[in-house]
Amino acid sequence: MISKPISDPPACTADLLALQDSLEIIGGKWTLLIIHYLATREHEVNTFKKIEHDIPGLSAKVLSKELKTLETNRLIFREPPHTKPVSVKYEITPYGKSLQTIITQLVNWGTNHRKTLFDKK
């Protein structure tokens, strides 16, 4: 006789809550792109204008909002300007770097997904 799997609603609820929290922070269209951008350029000077220029389609308004959210959640560090003209620099934090494994997995999945969709059969 096949038995039903034992369900654990409290654990499921905790998993869903954790997933919901994660997606609330990193689920935006631009969030992971900005984090990945900063993580792969951590030895460069990353100003607002440079980020805006280097990520195609990202508007200044959206970038500003995303950077504030990422800073609030301690994923990036905003270095106040010490120069004239004012030029704010952004860096990935160690906590932000913890997302790099997830991003790498998403890149791999996305690459395979594109192959699945576009490879000729």
PDB file of C-alpha atoms in Angstrom:
ATOM      1  CA  MET A   1       0.000   0.000   0.000  1.00  0.00           C
ATOM      2  CA  ILE A   2       1.290   3.454  -0.913  1.00  0.00           C
ATOM      3  CA  SER A   3       1.146   5.863   1.944  1.00  0.00           C
ATOM      4  CA  LYS A   4       0.482   9.546   1.633  1.00  0.00           C
ATOM      5  CA  PRO A   5       3.442  11.806   2.215  1.00  0.00           C
ATOM      6  CA  ILE A   6       3.480  13.415   5.605  1.00  0.00           C
ATOM      7  CA  SER A   7       2.769  17.080   5.211  1.00  0.00           C
ATOM      8  CA  ASP A   8       4.251  19.678   7.465  1.00  0.00           C
ATOM      9  CA  PRO A   9       2.181  22.832   7.047  1.00  0.00           C
ATOM     10  CA  PRO A  10       4.124  24.887   9.630  1.00  0.00           C
ATOM     11  CA  ALA A  11       7.432  24.194   7.858  1.00  0.00           C
ATOM     12  CA  CYS A  12       5.818  24.859   4.505  1.00  0.00           C
ATOM     13  CA  THR A  13       4.495  28.144   5.824  1.00  0.00           C
ATOM     14  CA  ALA A  14       7.955  29.071   7.124  1.00  0.00           C
ATOM     15  CA  ASP A  15       9.512  28.202   3.746  1.00  0.00           C
ATOM     16  CA  LEU A  16       6.925  30.254   1.893  1.00  0.00           C
ATOM     17  CA  LEU A  17       7.446  33.189   4.241  1.00  0.00           C
ATOM     18  CA  ALA A  18      11.227  33.030   3.765  1.00  0.00           C
ATOM     19  CA  LEU A  19      10.785  32.806  -0.005  1.00  0.00           C
ATOM     20  CA  GLN A  20       8.356  35.721   0.045  1.00  0.00           C
ATOM     21  CA  ASP A  21      10.837  37.811   2.061  1.00  0.00           C
ATOM     22  CA  SER A  22      13.624  36.939  -0.385  1.00  0.00           C
ATOM     23  CA  LEU A  23      11.576  37.773  -3.457  1.00  0.00           C
ATOM     24  CA  GLU A  24      10.430  41.045  -1.937  1.00  0.00           C
ATOM     25  CA  ILE A  25      14.058  42.163  -1.781  1.00  0.00           C
ATOM     26  CA  ILE A  26      15.622  40.547  -4.872  1.00  0.00           C
ATOM     27  CA  GLY A  27      12.588  39.898  -7.058  1.00  0.00           C
ATOM     28  CA  GLY A  28      12.572  43.221  -8.872  1.00  0.00           C
ATOM     29  CA  LYS A  29      13.438  43.440 -12.548  1.00  0.00           C
ATOM     30  CA  TRP A  30      16.703  45.316 -11.943  1.00  0.00           C
ATOM     31  CA  THR A  31      17.793  44.234  -8.460  1.00  0.00           C
ATOM     32  CA  LEU A  32      19.898  41.179  -9.284  1.00  0.00           C
ATOM     33  CA  LEU A  33      21.368  42.904 -12.329  1.00  0.00           C
ATOM     34  CA  ILE A  34      22.614  45.760 -10.135  1.00  0.00           C
ATOM     35  CA  ILE A  35      23.953  43.385  -7.475  1.00  0.00           C
ATOM     36  CA  HIS A  36      25.715  41.274 -10.105  1.00  0.00           C
ATOM     37  CA  TYR A  37      27.088  44.390 -11.777  1.00  0.00           C
ATOM     38  CA  LEU A  38      28.611  45.643  -8.513  1.00  0.00           C
ATOM     39  CA  ALA A  39      29.855  42.186  -7.482  1.00  0.00           C
ATOM     40  CA  THR A  40      31.712  41.683 -10.758  1.00  0.00           C
ATOM     41  CA  ARG A  41      33.197  45.188 -10.671  1.00  0.00           C
ATOM     42  CA  GLU A  42      34.133  45.466  -7.023  1.00  0.00           C
ATOM     43  CA  HIS A  43      37.629  46.779  -7.814  1.00  0.00           C
ATOM     44  CA  GLU A  44      36.272  49.573  -9.998  1.00  0.00           C
ATOM     45  CA  VAL A  45      34.841  52.960  -9.106  1.00  0.00           C
ATOM     46  CA  ASN A  46      31.098  52.497  -9.577  1.00  0.00           C
ATOM     47  CA  THR A  47      29.284  55.798  -9.684  1.00  0.00           C
ATOM     48  CA  PHE A  48      25.582  56.336 -10.264  1.00  0.00           C
ATOM     49  CA  LYS A  49      26.218  57.568 -13.813  1.00  0.00           C
ATOM     50  CA  LYS A  50      28.479  54.621 -14.630  1.00  0.00           C
ATOM     51  CA  ILE A  51      25.911  52.082 -13.420  1.00  0.00           C
ATOM     52  CA  GLU A  52      23.122  53.872 -15.290  1.00  0.00           C
ATOM     53  CA  HIS A  53      25.219  53.933 -18.468  1.00  0.00           C
ATOM     54  CA  ASP A  54      26.405  50.312 -18.272  1.00  0.00           C
ATOM     55  CA  ILE A  55      23.056  48.606 -17.592  1.00  0.00           C
ATOM     56  CA  PRO A  56      20.956  49.054 -20.752  1.00  0.00           C
ATOM     57  CA  GLY A  57      17.379  50.207 -20.273  1.00  0.00           C
ATOM     58  CA  LEU A  58      17.802  51.219 -16.628  1.00  0.00           C
ATOM     59  CA  SER A  59      16.480  54.734 -16.000  1.00  0.00           C
ATOM     60  CA  ALA A  60      17.942  57.136 -13.451  1.00  0.00           C
ATOM     61  CA  LYS A  61      14.681  57.192 -11.491  1.00  0.00           C
ATOM     62  CA  VAL A  62      14.506  53.396 -11.184  1.00  0.00           C
ATOM     63  CA  LEU A  63      18.228  53.104 -10.432  1.00  0.00           C
ATOM     64  CA  SER A  64      17.917  55.647  -7.631  1.00  0.00           C
ATOM     65  CA  LYS A  65      15.022  53.737  -6.065  1.00  0.00           C
ATOM     66  CA  GLU A  66      16.783  50.372  -6.415  1.00  0.00           C
ATOM     67  CA  LEU A  67      20.045  51.650  -4.927  1.00  0.00           C
ATOM     68  CA  LYS A  68      18.201  53.057  -1.901  1.00  0.00           C
ATOM     69  CA  THR A  69      16.429  49.728  -1.347  1.00  0.00           C
ATOM     70  CA  LEU A  70      19.659  47.760  -1.709  1.00  0.00           C
ATOM     71  CA  GLU A  71      21.421  50.092   0.719  1.00  0.00           C
ATOM     72  CA  THR A  72      18.562  49.843   3.236  1.00  0.00           C
ATOM     73  CA  ASN A  73      18.846  46.055   3.074  1.00  0.00           C
ATOM     74  CA  ARG A  74      22.645  46.221   3.518  1.00  0.00           C
ATOM     75  CA  LEU A  75      23.366  44.596   0.166  1.00  0.00           C
ATOM     76  CA  ILE A  76      25.350  47.573  -1.085  1.00  0.00           C
ATOM     77  CA  PHE A  77      27.316  50.384   0.507  1.00  0.00           C
ATOM     78  CA  ARG A  78      26.941  53.997  -0.567  1.00  0.00           C
ATOM     79  CA  GLU A  79      30.136  55.967  -0.141  1.00  0.00           C
ATOM     80  CA  PRO A  80      29.320  59.630   0.439  1.00  0.00           C
ATOM     81  CA  PRO A  81      31.085  62.070  -1.845  1.00  0.00           C
ATOM     82  CA  HIS A  82      34.350  63.651  -0.749  1.00  0.00           C
ATOM     83  CA  THR A  83      35.010  65.311  -4.065  1.00  0.00           C
ATOM     84  CA  LYS A  84      33.762  68.147  -6.173  1.00  0.00           C
ATOM     85  CA  PRO A  85      31.869  67.656  -8.360  1.00  0.00           C
ATOM     86  CA  VAL A  86      29.843  65.338  -6.164  1.00  0.00           C
ATOM     87  CA  SER A  87      30.270  61.721  -7.218  1.00  0.00           C
ATOM     88  CA  VAL A  88      28.720  59.035  -5.016  1.00  0.00           C
ATOM     89  CA  LYS A  89      30.320  55.588  -5.225  1.00  0.00           C
ATOM     90  CA  TYR A  90      28.570  52.265  -4.699  1.00  0.00           C
ATOM     91  CA  GLU A  91      30.088  48.978  -3.553  1.00  0.00           C
ATOM     92  CA  ILE A  92      28.778  45.496  -2.906  1.00  0.00           C
ATOM     93  CA  THR A  93      28.825  44.477   0.766  1.00  0.00           C
ATOM     94  CA  PRO A  94      29.897  41.041   2.014  1.00  0.00           C
ATOM     95  CA  TYR A  95      26.203  40.402   2.667  1.00  0.00           C
ATOM     96  CA  GLY A  96      25.426  41.372  -0.930  1.00  0.00           C
ATOM     97  CA  LYS A  97      28.143  38.996  -2.137  1.00  0.00           C
ATOM     98  CA  SER A  98      26.255  36.161  -0.444  1.00  0.00           C
ATOM     99  CA  LEU A  99      23.774  36.386  -3.335  1.00  0.00           C
ATOM    100  CA  GLN A 100      26.455  35.606  -5.922  1.00  0.00           C
ATOM    101  CA  THR A 101      25.891  31.829  -5.684  1.00  0.00           C
ATOM    102  CA  ILE A 102      22.179  32.331  -6.346  1.00  0.00           C
ATOM    103  CA  ILE A 103      22.946  34.665  -9.251  1.00  0.00           C
ATOM    104  CA  THR A 104      25.383  32.153 -10.758  1.00  0.00           C
ATOM    105  CA  GLN A 105      22.708  29.451 -10.564  1.00  0.00           C
ATOM    106  CA  LEU A 106      20.183  31.777 -12.231  1.00  0.00           C
ATOM    107  CA  VAL A 107      22.686  32.595 -15.002  1.00  0.00           C
ATOM    108  CA  ASN A 108      23.238  28.869 -15.605  1.00  0.00           C
ATOM    109  CA  TRP A 109      19.507  28.178 -15.583  1.00  0.00           C
ATOM    110  CA  GLY A 110      18.853  31.106 -17.939  1.00  0.00           C
ATOM    111  CA  THR A 111      21.538  29.897 -20.348  1.00  0.00           C
ATOM    112  CA  ASN A 112      20.049  26.396 -20.395  1.00  0.00           C
ATOM    113  CA  HIS A 113      16.528  27.789 -20.736  1.00  0.00           C
ATOM    114  CA  ARG A 114      17.539  29.835 -23.784  1.00  0.00           C
ATOM    115  CA  LYS A 115      19.092  26.720 -25.324  1.00  0.00           C
ATOM    116  CA  THR A 116      15.909  24.760 -24.637  1.00  0.00           C
ATOM    117  CA  LEU A 117      13.762  27.418 -26.274  1.00  0.00           C
ATOM    118  CA  PHE A 118      15.936  28.420 -29.197  1.00  0.00           C
ATOM    119  CA  ASP A 119      17.988  25.368 -30.182  1.00  0.00           C
ATOM    120  CA  LYS A 120      16.753  23.773 -33.360  1.00  0.00           C
ATOM    121  CA  LYS A 121      15.360  20.325 -32.827  1.00  0.00           C
TER     122      LYS A 121
END
